[in-house]
PDB file of C-alpha atoms in Angstrom:
ATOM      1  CA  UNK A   1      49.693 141.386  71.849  1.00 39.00           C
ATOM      2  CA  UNK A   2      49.289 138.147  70.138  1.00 44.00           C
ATOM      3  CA  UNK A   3      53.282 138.724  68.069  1.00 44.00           C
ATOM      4  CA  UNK A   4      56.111 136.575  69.686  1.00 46.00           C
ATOM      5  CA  UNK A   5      58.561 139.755  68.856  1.00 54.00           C
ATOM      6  CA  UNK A   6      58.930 142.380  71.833  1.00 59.00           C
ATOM      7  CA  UNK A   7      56.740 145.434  72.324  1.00 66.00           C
ATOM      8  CA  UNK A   8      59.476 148.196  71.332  1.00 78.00           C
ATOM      9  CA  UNK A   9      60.818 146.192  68.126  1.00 90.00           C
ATOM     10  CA  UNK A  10      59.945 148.486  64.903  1.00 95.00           C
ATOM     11  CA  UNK A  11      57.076 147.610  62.417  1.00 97.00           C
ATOM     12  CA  UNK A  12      56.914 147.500  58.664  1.00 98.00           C
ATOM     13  CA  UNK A  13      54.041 148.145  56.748  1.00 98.00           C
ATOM     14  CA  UNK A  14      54.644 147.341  52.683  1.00 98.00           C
ATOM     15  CA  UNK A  15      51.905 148.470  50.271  1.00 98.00           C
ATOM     16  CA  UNK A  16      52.302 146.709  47.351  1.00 98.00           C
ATOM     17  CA  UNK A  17      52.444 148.069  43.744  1.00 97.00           C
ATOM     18  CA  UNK A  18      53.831 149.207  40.529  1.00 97.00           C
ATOM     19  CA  UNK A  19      55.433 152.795  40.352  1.00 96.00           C
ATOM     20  CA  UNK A  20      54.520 154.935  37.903  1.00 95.00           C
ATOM     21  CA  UNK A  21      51.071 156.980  37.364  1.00 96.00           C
ATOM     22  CA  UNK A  22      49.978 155.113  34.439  1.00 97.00           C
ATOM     23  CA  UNK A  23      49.712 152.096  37.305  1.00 97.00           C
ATOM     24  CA  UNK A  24      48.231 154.375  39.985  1.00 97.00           C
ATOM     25  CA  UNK A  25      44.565 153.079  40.038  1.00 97.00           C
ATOM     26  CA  UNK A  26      45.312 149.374  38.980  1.00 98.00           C
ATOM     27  CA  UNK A  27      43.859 147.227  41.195  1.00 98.00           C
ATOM     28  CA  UNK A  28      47.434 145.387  41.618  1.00 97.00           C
ATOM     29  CA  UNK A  29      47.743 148.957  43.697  1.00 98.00           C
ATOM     30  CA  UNK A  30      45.541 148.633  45.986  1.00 98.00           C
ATOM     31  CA  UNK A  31      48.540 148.722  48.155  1.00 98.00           C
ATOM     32  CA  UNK A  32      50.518 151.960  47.378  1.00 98.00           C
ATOM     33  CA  UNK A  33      47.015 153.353  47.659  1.00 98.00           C
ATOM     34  CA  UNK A  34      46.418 152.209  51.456  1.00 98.00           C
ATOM     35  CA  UNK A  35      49.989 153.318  52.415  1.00 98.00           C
ATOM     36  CA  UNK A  36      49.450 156.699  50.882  1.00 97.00           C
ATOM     37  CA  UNK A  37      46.430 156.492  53.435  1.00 97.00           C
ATOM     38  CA  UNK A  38      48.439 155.681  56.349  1.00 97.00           C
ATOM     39  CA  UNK A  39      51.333 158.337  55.398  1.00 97.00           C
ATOM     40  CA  UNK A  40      48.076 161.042  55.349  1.00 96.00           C
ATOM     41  CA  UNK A  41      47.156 160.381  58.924  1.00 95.00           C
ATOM     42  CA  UNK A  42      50.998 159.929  60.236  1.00 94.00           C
ATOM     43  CA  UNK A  43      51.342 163.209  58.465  1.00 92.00           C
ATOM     44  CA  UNK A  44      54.354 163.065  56.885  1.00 91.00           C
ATOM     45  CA  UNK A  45      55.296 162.529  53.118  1.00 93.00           C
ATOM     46  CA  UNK A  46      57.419 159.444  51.811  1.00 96.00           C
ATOM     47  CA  UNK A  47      61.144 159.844  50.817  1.00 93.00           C
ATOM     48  CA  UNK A  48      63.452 157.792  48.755  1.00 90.00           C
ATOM     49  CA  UNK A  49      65.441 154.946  51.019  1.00 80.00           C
ATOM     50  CA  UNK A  50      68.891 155.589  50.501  1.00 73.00           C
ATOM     51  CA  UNK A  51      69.714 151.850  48.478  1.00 76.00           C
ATOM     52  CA  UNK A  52      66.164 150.182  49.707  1.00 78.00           C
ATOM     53  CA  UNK A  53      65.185 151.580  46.131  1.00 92.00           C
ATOM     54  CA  UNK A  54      61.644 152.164  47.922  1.00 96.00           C
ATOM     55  CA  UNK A  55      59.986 155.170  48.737  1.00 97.00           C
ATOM     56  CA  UNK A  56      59.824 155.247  53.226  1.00 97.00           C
ATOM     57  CA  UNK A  57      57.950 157.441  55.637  1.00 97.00           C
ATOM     58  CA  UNK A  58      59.037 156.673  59.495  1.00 95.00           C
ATOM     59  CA  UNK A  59      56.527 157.458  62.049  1.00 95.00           C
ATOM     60  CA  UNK A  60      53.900 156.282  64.963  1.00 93.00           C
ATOM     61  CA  UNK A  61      50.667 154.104  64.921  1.00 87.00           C
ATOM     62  CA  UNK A  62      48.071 153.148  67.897  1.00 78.00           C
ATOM     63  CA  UNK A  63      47.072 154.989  70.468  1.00 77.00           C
ATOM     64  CA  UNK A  64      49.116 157.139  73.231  1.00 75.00           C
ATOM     65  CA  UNK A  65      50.867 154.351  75.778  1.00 75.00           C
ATOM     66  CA  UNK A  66      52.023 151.195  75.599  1.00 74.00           C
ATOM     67  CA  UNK A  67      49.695 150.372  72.138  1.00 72.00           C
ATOM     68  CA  UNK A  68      51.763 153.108  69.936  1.00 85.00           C
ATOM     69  CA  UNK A  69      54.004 151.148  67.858  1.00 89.00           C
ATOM     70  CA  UNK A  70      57.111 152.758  65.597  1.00 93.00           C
ATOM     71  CA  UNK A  71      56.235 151.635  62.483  1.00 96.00           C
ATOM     72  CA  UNK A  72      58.240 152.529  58.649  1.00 97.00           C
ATOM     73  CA  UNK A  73      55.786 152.594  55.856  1.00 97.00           C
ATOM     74  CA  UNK A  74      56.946 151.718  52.685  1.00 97.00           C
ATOM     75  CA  UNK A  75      56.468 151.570  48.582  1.00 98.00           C
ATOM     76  CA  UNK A  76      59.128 149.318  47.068  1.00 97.00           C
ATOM     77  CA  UNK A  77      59.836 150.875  43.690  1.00 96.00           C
ATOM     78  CA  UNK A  78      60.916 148.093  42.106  1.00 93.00           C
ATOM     79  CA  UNK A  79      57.657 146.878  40.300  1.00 93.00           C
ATOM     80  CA  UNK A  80      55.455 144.084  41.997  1.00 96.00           C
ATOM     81  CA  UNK A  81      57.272 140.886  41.066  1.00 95.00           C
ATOM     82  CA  UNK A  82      60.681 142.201  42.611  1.00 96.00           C
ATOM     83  CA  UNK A  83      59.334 143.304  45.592  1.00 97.00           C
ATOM     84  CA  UNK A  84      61.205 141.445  48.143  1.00 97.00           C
ATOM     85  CA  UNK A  85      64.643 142.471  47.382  1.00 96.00           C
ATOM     86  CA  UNK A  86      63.798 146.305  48.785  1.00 96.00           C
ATOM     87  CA  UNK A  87      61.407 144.992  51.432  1.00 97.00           C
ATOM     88  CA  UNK A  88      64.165 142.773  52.659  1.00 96.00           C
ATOM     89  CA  UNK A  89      67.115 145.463  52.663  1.00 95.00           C
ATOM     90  CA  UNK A  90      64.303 147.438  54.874  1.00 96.00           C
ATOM     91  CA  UNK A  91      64.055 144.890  57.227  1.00 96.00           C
ATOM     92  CA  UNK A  92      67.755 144.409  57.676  1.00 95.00           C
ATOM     93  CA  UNK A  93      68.792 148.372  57.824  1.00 94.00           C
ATOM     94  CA  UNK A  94      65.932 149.045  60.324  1.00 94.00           C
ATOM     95  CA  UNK A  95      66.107 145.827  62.087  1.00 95.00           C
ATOM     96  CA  UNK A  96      62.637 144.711  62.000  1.00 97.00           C
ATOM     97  CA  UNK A  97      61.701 141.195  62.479  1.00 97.00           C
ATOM     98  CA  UNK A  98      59.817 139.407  59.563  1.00 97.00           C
ATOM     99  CA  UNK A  99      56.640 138.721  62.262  1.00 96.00           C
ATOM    100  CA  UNK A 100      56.817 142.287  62.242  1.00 97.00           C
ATOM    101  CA  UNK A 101      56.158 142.740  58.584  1.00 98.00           C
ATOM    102  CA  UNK A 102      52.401 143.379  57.146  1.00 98.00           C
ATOM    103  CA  UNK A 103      52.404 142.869  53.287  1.00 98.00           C
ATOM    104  CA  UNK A 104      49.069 145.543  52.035  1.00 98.00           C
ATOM    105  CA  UNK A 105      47.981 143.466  48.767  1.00 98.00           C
ATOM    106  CA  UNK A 106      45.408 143.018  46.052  1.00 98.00           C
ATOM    107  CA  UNK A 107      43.935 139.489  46.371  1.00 97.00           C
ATOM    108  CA  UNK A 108      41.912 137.548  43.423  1.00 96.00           C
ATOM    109  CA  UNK A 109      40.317 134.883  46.246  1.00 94.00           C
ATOM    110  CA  UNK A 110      38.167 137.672  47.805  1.00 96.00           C
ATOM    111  CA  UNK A 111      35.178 139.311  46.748  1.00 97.00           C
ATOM    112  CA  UNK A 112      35.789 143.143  46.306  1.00 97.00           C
ATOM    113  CA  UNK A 113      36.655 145.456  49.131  1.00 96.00           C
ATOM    114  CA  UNK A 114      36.316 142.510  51.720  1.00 97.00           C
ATOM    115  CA  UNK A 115      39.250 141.870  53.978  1.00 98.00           C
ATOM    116  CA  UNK A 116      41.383 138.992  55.149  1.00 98.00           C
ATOM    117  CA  UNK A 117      44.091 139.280  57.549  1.00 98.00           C
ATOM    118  CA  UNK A 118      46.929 136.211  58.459  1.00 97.00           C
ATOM    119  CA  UNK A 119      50.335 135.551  59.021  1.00 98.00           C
ATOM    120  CA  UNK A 120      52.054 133.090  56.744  1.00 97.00           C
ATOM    121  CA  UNK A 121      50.987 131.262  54.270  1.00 95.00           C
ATOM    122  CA  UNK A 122      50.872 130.837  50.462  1.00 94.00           C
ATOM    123  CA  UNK A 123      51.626 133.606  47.625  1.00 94.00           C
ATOM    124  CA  UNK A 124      48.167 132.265  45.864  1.00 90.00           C
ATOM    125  CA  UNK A 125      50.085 133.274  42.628  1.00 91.00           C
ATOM    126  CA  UNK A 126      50.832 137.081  43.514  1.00 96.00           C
ATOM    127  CA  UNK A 127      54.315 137.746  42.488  1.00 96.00           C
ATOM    128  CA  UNK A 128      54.595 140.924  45.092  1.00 97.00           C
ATOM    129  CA  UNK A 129      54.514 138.042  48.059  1.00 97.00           C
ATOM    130  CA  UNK A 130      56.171 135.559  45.636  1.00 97.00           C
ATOM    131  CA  UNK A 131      59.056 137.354  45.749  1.00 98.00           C
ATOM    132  CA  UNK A 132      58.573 138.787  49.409  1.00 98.00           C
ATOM    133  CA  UNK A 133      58.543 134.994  50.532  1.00 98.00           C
ATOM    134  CA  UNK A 134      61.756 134.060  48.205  1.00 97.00           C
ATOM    135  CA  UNK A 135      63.481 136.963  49.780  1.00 97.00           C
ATOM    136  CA  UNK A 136      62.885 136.368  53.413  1.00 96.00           C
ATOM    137  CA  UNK A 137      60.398 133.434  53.570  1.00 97.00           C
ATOM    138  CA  UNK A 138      56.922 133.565  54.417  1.00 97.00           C
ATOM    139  CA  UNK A 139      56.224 134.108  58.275  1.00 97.00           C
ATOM    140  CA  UNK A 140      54.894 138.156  57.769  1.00 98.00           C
ATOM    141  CA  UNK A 141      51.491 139.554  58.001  1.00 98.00           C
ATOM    142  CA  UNK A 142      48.960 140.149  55.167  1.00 98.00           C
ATOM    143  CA  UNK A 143      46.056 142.532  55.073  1.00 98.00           C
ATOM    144  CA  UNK A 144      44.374 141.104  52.053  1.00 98.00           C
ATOM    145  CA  UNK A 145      41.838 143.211  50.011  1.00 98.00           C
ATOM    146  CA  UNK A 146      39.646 141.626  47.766  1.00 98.00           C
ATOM    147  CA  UNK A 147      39.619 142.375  43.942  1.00 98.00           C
ATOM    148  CA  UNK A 148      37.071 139.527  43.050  1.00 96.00           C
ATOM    149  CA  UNK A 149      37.899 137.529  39.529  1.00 94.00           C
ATOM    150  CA  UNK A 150      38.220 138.573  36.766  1.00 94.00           C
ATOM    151  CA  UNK A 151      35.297 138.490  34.619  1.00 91.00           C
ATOM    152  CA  UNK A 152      34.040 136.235  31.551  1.00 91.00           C
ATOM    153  CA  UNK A 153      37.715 135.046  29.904  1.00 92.00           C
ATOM    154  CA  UNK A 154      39.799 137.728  30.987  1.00 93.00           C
ATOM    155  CA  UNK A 155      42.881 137.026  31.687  1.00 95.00           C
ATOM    156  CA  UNK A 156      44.765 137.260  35.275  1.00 94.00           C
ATOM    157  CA  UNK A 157      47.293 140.144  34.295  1.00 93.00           C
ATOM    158  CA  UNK A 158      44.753 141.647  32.046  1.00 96.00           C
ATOM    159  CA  UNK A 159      42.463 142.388  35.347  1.00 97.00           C
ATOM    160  CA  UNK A 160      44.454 143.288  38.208  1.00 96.00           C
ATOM    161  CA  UNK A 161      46.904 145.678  35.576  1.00 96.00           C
ATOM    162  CA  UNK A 162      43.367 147.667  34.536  1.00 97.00           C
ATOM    163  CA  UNK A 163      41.967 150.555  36.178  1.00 98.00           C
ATOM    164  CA  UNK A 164      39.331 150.154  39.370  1.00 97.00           C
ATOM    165  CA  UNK A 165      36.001 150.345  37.290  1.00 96.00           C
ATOM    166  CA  UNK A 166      33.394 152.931  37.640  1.00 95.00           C
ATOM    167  CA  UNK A 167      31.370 150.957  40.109  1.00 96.00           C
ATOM    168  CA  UNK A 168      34.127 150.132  41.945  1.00 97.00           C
ATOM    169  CA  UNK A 169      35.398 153.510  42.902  1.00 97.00           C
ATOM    170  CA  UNK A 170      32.176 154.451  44.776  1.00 97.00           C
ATOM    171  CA  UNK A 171      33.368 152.445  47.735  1.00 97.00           C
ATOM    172  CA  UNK A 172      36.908 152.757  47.010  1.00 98.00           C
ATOM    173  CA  UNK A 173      37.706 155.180  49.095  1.00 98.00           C
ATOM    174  CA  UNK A 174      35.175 153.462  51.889  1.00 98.00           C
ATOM    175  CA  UNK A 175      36.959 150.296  51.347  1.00 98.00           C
ATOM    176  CA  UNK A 176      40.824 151.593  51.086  1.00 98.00           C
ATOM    177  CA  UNK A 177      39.826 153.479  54.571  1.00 98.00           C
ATOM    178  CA  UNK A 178      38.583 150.429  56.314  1.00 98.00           C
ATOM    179  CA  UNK A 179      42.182 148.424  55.370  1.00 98.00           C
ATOM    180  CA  UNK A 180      44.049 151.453  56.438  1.00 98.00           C
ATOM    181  CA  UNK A 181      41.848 150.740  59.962  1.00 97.00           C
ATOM    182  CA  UNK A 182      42.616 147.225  59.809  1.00 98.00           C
ATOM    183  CA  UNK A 183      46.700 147.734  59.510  1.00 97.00           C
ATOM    184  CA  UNK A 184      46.511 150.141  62.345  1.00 96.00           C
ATOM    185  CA  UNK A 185      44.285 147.584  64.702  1.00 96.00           C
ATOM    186  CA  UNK A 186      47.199 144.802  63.391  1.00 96.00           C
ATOM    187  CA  UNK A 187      50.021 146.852  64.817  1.00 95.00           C
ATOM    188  CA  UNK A 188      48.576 148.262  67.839  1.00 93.00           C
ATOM    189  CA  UNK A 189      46.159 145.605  68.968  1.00 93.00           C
ATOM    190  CA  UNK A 190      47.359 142.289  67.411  1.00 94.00           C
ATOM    191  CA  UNK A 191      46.176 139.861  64.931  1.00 96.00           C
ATOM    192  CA  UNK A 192      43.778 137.965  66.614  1.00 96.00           C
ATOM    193  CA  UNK A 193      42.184 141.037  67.567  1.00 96.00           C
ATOM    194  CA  UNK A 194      42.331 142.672  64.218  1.00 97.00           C
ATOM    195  CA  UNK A 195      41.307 139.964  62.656  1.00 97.00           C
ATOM    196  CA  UNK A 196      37.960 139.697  65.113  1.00 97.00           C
ATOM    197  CA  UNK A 197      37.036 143.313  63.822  1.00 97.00           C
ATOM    198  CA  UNK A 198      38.101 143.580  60.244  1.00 97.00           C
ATOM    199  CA  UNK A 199      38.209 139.653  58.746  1.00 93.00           C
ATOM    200  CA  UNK A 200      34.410 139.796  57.600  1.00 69.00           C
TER     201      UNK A 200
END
């Protein structure tokens, strides 16, 4: 393990995203839809936090032995540009520490479906870790996945607020699999070994 936090300390995984169905295939989603992922193969179904105002599913990544990590998924309900305020009342009532924090978001910078994963850094403009970073500053992991620019003179909010087109949903699924893969390899294995695999 490449984390400075020990072995038995509790993960937490946010996807971000905006609840509500008429926001369920925005790309600014990408997020809830890799977490409802993870909660499929943990097989369990998220619940409402108590306060968190987030939706939370407890349960196990990695392999059997000393890889399997404890690990609380969660959807803050809040919409994207409040995020932190749930995230951070998660971290606090579960005791997790913020190295031990992966942020699942959309990302402009990246061509579609690739993925990027760090620790730290810059919000690049996305209010979800704008306000994640405000709440509890910046030191937690990211699992980027790559929406590409908008096209022509869209604007920004116009883009990542619209649907996943057509063409993109082919590999959707593909692509939303392989960043569930990555956030499991993260947690069990590390970053630098995650990143090795999944950072193409």
């Amino acid at each position: 393990m490449d984390v400075t936090t020990p072995a038995n300390d509790p993960w937490l995984v946010v996807g971000l995203g905006n609840p509500g169905p008429e926001y369920a295939m925005n790309r600014h989603n990408v997020g809830f839809m890799v977490a409802d992922l993870l909660a499929r193969r943990i097989g369990g179904k998220f619940k409402r936090a108590g306060k968190a105002q987030a939706q939370v599913l407890e349960g196990r990544i990695g392999p059997a032995g000393p890889a399997n990590r404890r690990v609380i998924l969660a959807k803050p309900m809040s919409y994207m540009n409040l995020s932190g305020g749930p995230v951070n009342a998660l971290k606090d009532f579960y005791k997790v520490p913020v190295a031990n924090i992966v942020a699942v978001h959309d990302e402009l910078d990246i061509d579609y479906g690739t993925l990027r994963l760090k620790l730290g850094g810059g919000d690049n403009g996305h209010n979800g870790l704008k306000s994640m970073t405000k709440a509890m500053g910046a030191e937690y992991h990211r699992v980027r996945f790559g929406i590409g620019r908008p096209p022509g003179r869209m604007q920004v909010a116009d883009f990542v607020l619209k649907d996943f087109s057509s063409g993109e949903r082919k590999e959707l699924d593909y692509f939303v699999d392989r960043a569930a893969d990555a956030v499991e390899a993260l947690v069990a294995e590390g970053l630098e070994r995650a990143q090795g695999t999944y950072n193409s």
